[in-house]
mmCIF file of C-alpha atoms in Angstrom:
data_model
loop_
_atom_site.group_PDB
_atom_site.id
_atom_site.type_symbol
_atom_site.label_atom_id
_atom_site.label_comp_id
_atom_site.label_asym_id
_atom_site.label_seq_id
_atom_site.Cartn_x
_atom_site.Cartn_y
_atom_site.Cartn_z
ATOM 1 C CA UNK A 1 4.747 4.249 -67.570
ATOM 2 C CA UNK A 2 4.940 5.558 -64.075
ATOM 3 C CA UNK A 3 4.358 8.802 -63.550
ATOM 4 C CA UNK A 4 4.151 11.211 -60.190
ATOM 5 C CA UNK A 5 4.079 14.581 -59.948
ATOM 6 C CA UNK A 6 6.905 16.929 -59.664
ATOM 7 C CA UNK A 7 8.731 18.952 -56.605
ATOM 8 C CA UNK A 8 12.133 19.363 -56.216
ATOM 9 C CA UNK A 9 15.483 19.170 -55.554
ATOM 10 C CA UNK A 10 18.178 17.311 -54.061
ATOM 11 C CA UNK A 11 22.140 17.617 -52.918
ATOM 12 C CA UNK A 12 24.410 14.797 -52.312
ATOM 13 C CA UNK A 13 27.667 13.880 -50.836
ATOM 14 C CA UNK A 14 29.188 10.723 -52.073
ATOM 15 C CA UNK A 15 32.144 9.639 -50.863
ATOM 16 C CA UNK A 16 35.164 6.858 -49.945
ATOM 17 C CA UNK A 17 36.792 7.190 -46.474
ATOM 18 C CA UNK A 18 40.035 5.437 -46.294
ATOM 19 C CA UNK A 19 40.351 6.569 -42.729
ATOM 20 C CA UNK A 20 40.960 4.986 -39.100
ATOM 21 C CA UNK A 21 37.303 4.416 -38.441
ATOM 22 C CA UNK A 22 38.327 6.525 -35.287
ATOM 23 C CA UNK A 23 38.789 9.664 -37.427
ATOM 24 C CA UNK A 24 35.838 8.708 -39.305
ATOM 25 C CA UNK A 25 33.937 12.008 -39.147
ATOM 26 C CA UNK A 26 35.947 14.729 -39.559
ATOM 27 C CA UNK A 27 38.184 12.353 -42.693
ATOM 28 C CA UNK A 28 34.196 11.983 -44.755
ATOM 29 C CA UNK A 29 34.070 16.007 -44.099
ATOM 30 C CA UNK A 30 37.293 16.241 -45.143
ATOM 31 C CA UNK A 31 36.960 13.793 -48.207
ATOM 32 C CA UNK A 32 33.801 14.894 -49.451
ATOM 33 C CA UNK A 33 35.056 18.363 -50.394
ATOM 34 C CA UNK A 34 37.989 16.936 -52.332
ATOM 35 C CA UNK A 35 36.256 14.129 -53.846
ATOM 36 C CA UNK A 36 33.522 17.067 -55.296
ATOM 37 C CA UNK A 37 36.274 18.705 -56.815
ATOM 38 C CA UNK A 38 37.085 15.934 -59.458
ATOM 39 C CA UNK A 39 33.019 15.823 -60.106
ATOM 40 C CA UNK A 40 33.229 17.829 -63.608
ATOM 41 C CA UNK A 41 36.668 16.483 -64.563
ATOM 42 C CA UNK A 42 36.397 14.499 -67.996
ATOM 43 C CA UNK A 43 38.413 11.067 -67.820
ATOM 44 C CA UNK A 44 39.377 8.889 -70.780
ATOM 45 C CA UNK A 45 36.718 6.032 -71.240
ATOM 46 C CA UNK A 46 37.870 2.670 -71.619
ATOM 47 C CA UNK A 47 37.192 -1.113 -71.279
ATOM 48 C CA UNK A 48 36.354 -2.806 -68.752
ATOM 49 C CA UNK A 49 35.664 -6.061 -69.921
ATOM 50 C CA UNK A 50 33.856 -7.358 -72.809
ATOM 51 C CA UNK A 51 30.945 -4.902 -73.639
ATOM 52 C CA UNK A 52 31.190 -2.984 -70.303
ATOM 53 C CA UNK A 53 32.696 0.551 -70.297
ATOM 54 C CA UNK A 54 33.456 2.850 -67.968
ATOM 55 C CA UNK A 55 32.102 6.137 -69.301
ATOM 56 C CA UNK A 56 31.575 8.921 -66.613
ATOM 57 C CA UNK A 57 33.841 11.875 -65.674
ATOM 58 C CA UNK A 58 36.592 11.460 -62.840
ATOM 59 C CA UNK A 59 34.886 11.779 -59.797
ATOM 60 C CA UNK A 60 31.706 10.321 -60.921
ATOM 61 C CA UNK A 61 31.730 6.404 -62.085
ATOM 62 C CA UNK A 62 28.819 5.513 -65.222
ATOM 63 C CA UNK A 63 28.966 2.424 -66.869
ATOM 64 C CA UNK A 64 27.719 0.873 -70.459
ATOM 65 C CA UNK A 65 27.179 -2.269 -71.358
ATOM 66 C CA UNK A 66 26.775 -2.895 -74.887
ATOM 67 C CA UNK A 67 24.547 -5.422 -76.911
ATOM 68 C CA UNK A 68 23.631 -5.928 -80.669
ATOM 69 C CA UNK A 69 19.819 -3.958 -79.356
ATOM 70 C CA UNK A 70 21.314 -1.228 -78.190
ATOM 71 C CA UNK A 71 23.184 0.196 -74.441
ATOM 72 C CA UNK A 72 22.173 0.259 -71.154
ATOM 73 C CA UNK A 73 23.692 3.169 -69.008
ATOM 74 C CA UNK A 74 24.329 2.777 -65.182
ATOM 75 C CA UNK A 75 24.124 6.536 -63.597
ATOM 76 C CA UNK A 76 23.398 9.773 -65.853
ATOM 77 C CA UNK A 77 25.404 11.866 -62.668
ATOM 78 C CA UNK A 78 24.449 15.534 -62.712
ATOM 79 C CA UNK A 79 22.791 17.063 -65.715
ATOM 80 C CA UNK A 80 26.163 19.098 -66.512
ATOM 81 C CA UNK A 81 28.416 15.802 -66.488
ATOM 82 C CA UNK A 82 25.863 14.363 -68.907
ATOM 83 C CA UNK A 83 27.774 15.848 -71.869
ATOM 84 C CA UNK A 84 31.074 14.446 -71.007
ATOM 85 C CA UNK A 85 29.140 10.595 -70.406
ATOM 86 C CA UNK A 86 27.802 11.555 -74.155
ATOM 87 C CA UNK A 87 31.359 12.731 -75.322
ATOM 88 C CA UNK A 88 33.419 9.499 -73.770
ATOM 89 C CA UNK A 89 30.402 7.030 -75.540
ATOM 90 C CA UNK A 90 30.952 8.048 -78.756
ATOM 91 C CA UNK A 91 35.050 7.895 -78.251
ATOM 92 C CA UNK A 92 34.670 4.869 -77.942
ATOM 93 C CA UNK A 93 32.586 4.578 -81.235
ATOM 94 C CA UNK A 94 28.998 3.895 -79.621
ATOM 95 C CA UNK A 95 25.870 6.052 -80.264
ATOM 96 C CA UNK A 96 24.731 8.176 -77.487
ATOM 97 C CA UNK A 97 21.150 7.823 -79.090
ATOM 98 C CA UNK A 98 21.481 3.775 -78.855
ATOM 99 C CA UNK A 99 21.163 3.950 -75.121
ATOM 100 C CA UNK A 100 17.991 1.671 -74.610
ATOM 101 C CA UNK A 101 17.881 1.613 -71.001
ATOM 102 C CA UNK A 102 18.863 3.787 -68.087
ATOM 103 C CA UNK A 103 19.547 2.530 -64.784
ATOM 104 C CA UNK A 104 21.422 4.194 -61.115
ATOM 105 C CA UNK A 105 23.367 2.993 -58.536
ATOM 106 C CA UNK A 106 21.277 5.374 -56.442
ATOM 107 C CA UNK A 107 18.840 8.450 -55.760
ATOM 108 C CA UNK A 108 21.233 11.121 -55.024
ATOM 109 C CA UNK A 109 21.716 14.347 -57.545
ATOM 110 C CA UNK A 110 25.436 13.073 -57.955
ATOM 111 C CA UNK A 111 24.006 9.840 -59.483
ATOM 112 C CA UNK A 112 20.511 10.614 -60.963
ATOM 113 C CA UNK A 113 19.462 14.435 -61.447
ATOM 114 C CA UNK A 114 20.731 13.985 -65.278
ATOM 115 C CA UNK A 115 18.050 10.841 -65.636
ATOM 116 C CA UNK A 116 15.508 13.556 -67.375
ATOM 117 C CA UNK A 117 17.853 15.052 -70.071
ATOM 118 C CA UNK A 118 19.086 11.210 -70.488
ATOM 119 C CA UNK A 119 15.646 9.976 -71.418
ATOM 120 C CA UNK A 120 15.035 13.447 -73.302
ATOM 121 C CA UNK A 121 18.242 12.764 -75.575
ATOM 122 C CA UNK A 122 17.859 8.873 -76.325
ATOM 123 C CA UNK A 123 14.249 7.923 -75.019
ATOM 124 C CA UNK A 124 15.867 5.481 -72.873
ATOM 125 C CA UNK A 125 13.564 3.405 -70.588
ATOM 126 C CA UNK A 126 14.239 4.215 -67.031
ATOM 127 C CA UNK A 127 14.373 1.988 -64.136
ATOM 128 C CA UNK A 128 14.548 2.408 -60.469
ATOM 129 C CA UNK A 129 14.380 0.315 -57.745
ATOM 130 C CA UNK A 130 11.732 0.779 -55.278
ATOM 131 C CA UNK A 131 12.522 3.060 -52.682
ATOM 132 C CA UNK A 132 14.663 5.453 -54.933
ATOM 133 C CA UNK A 133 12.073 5.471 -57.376
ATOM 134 C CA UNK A 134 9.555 8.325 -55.848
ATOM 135 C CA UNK A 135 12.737 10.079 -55.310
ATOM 136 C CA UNK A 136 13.634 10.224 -58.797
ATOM 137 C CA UNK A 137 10.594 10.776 -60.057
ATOM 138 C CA UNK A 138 9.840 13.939 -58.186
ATOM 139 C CA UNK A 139 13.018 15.159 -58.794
ATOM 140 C CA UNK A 140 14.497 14.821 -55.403
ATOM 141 C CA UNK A 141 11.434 14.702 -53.458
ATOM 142 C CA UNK A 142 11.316 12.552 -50.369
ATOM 143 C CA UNK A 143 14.820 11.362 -50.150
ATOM 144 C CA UNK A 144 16.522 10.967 -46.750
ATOM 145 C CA UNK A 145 18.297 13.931 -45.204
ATOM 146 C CA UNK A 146 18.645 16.016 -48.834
ATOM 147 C CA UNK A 147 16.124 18.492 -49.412
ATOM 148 C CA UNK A 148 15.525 21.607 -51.042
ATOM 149 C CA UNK A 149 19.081 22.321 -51.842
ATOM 150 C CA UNK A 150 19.330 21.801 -55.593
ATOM 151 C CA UNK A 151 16.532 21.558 -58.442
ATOM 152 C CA UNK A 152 16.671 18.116 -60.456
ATOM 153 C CA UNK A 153 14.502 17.671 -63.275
ATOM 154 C CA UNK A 154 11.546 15.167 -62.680
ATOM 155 C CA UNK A 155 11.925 12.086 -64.969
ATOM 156 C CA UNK A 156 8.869 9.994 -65.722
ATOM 157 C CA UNK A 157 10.093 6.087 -65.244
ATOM 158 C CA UNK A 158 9.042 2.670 -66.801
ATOM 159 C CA UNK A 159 9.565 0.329 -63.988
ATOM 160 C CA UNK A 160 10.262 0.145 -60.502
ATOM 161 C CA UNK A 161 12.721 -2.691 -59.635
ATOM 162 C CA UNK A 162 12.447 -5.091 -56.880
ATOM 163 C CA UNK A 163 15.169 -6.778 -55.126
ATOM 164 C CA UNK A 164 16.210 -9.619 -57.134
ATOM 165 C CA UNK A 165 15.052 -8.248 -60.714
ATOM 166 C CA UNK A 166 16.648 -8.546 -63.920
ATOM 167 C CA UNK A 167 17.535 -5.900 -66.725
ATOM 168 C CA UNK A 168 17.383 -7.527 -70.050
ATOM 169 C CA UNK A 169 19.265 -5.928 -73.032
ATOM 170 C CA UNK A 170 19.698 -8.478 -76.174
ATOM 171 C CA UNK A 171 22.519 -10.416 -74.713
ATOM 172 C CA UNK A 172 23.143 -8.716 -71.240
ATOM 173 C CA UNK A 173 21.459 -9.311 -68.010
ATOM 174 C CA UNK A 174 21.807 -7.400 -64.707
ATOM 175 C CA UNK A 175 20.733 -8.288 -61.682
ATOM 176 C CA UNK A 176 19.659 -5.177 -59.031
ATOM 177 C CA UNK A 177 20.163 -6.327 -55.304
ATOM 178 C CA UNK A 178 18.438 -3.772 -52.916
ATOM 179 C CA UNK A 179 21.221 -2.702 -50.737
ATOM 180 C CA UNK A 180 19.951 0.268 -48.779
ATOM 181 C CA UNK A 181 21.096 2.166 -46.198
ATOM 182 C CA UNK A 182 22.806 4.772 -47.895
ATOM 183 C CA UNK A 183 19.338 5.171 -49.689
ATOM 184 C CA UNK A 184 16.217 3.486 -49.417
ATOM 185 C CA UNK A 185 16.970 2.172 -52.575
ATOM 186 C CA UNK A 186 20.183 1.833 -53.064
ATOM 187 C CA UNK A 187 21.100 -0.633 -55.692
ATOM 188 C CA UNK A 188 24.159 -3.046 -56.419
ATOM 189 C CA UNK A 189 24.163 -4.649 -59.955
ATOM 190 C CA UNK A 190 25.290 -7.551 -60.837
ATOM 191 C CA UNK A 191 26.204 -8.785 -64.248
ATOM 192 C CA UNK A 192 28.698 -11.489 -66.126
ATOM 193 C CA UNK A 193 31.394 -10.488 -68.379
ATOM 194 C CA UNK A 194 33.989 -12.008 -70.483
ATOM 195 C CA UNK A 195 37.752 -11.259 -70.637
ATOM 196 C CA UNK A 196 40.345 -12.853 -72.162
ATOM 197 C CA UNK A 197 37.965 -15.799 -72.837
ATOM 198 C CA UNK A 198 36.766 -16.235 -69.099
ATOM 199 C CA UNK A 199 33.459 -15.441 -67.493
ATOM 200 C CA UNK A 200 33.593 -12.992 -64.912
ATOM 201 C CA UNK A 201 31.154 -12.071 -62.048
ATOM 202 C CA UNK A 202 31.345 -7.932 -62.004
ATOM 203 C CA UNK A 203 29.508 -6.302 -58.876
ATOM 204 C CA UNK A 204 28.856 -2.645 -58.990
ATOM 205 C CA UNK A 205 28.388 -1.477 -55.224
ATOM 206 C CA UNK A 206 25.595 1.128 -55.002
ATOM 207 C CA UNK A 207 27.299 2.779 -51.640
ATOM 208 C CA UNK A 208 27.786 1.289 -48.377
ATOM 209 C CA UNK A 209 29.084 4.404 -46.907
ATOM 210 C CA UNK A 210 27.524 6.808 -43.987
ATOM 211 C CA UNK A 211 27.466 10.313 -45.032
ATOM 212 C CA UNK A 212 28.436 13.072 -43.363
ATOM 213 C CA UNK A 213 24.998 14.006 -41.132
ATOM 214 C CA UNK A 214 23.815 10.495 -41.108
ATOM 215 C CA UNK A 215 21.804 9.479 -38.020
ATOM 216 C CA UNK A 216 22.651 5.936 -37.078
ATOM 217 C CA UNK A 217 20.592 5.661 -34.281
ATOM 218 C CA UNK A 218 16.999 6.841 -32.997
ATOM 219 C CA UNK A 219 16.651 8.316 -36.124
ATOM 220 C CA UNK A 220 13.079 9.634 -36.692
ATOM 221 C CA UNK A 221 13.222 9.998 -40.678
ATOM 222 C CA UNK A 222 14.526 6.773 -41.539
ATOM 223 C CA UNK A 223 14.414 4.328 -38.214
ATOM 224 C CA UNK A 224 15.367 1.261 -40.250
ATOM 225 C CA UNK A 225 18.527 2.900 -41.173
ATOM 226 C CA UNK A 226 21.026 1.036 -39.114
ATOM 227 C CA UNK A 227 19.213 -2.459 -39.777
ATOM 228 C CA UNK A 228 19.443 -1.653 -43.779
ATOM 229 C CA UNK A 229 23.255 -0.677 -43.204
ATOM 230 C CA UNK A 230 23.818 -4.217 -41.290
ATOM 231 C CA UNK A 231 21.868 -6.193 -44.065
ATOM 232 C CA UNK A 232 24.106 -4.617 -46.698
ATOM 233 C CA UNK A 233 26.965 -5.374 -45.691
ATOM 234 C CA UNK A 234 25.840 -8.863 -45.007
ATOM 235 C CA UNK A 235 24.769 -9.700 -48.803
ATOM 236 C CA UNK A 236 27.803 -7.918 -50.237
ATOM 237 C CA UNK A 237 30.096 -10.116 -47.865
ATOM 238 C CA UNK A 238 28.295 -13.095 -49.482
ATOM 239 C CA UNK A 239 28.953 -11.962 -53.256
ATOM 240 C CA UNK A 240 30.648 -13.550 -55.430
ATOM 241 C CA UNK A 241 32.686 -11.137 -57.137
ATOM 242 C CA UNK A 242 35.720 -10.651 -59.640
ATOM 243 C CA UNK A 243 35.642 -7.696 -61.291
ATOM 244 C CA UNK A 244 34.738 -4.978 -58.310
ATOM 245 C CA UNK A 245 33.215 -1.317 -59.276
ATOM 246 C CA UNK A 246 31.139 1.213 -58.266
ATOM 247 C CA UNK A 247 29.317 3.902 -57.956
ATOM 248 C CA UNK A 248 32.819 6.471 -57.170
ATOM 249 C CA UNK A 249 35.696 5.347 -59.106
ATOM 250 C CA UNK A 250 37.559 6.050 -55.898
ATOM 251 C CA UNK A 251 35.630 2.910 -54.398
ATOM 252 C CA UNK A 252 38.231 0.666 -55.963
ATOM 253 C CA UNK A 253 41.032 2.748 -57.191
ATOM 254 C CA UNK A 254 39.635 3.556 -60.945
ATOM 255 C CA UNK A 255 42.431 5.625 -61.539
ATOM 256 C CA UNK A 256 45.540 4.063 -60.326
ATOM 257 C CA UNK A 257 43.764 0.757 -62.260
ATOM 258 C CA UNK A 258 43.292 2.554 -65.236
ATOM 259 C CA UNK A 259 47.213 3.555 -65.051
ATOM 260 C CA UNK A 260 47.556 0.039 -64.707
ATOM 261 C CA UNK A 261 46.222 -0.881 -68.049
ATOM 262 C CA UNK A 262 47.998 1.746 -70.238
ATOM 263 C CA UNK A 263 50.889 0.383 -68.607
ATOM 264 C CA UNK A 264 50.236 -3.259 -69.464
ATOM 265 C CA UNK A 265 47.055 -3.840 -71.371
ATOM 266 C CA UNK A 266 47.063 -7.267 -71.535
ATOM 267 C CA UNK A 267 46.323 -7.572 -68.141
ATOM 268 C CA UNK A 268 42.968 -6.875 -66.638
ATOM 269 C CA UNK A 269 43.745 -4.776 -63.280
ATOM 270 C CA UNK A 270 40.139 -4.663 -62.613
ATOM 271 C CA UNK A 271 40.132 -8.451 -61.639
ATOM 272 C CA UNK A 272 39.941 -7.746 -58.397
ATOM 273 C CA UNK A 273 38.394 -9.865 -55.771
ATOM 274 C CA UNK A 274 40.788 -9.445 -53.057
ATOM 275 C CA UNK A 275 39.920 -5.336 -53.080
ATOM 276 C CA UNK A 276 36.286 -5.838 -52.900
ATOM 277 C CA UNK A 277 36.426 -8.079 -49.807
ATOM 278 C CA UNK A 278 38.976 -5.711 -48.270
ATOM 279 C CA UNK A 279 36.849 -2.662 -49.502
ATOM 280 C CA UNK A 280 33.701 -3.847 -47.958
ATOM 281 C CA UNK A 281 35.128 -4.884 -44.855
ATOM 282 C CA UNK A 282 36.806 -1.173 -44.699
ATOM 283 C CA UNK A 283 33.055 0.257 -45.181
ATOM 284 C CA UNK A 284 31.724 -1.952 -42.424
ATOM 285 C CA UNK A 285 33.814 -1.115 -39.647
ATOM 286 C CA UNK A 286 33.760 2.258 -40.334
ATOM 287 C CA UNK A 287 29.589 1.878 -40.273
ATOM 288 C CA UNK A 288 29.772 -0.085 -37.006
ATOM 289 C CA UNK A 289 32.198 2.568 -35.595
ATOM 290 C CA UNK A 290 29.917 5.223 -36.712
ATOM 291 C CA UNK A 291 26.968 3.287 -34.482
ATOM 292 C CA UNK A 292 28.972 3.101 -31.904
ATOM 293 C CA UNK A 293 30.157 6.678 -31.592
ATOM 294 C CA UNK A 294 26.311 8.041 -31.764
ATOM 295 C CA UNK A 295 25.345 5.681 -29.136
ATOM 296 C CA UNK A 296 27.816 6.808 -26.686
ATOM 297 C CA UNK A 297 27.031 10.321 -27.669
ATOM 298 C CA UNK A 298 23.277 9.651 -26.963
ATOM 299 C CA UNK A 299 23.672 8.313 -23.732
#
């Protein structure tokens, strides 16, 4: 086990702008208030694909993919959303307490300040990828730009990740790809599936978006910042991907999808290549935009 000891405290905005890159700052202001007020909503669980699950509350994606050894759970959220991830599990017939492994998309209180009272309820192993993992373990501690604005729990973790690492759960495998930027260890997992007897590649997008306060450029706190945006968005370009998700529902329309399948559930709406390419293009122009607004307001 991995173990560091405890400070405090995090707050984070998460959010999809689907803005003019033009308007981009005053639309994630904008957004981010209205996408926090869908944070504590419950939403109905439901299938994804063949043992993956979407399982979080409306404003705040978690995922769990199911084997014959137990669960592995992508995101705990806050600490007070972990009840309705508990409630929508067992819905859907699982045991809460059969979640062998916990995992995040990345280190921001939105995502990861319910890791502890995870690992507390189910003894869960967690694992972080490097960069986000000091972050989670300290409860908060040392993450970019977010400090000393709300107390997480510190949660003792089993493994720090490296780029390229996989998460092994009887039959399931993820894959974590480092894509940081909008952390230092901001993670995008990868993972097969099956649907209607096909094998599909799902890619769970960690965030490629610049939050409200970001610094882009000379940035003393995290100089690489820029440079991790650009090789983000290069290796999610180069993705293979079918079934697109992430770590906001609102990254590729959860609900209007989810709609979709009451309406017709023999169809699998979130087969959706086609929005992840557009999605991630969307998210780059409004990063290089961003870059090129705080240059010209730095010269």
């Amino acid at each position: 086990m991995i173990e560091f000891t405890a400070r405090a405290i995090t707050l984070s905005l998460v959010n999809l702008i689907h803005s003019f890159p033009v308007f981009l700052w005053m639309t994630v202001a904008c957004s981010t208030v209205l996408a926090q007020s869908d944070w504590d909503d419950p939403f109905p669980p439901h299938r994804i694909a063949d043992h993956l699950y979407y399982v979080g509350s409306k404003g705040l994606a978690s995922y769990l993919v199911t084997t014959a050894n137990g669960h592995i759970l992508i995101n705990s959220s806050f600490e007070r959303t972990v009840p309705i991830i508990r409630t929508n599990i067992e819905a859907l017939g699982f045991k809460f307490t059969d979640i062998k492994i916990l995992l995040t998309s990345h280190a921001h209180s939105d995502h990861a300040s319910g890791h502890a009272l995870v690992k507390e309820l189910t003894g869960a192993r967690v694992e972080v990828m490097e960069g986000d993992a000091k972050v989670i373990a300290l409860g908060g501690q040392g993450q970019y730009l977010y400090t000393e604005a709300e107390a997480w729990k510190p949660c003792v973790l089993d493994r720090v990740l490296k780029d390229g690492d996989t998460v092994m759960l009887g039959e399931a495998r993820l894959t974590a790809r480092l894509t940081p930027g909008h952390t230092l260890g901001c993670t995008t997992w990868l993972m097969k599936a099956m649907d209607a007897g096909k094998s599909w590649n799902v890619v769970i997008i960690g965030s490629p978006n610049v939050n409200p306060g970001y610094v882009l450029v000379n940035n003393r706190d995290y100089p690489q910042i820029a440079e991790d945006y650009a090789k983000t968005f290069q290796l999610l370009k180069a993705l293979p991907c079918d079934i697109f998700l992430g770590a906001h529902g609102s990254y590729y329309g959860m609900e209007a999808k989810y709609q979709r399948l009451q309406k017709n559930p023999k169809t699998n709406p979130f087969v959706d290549p086609a929005g992840y390419r557009a999605y991630v293009e969307d998210r780059a122009q409004a990063f290089q935009e961003a870059v090129r607004k705080q240059q010209r307001d730095t010269q």
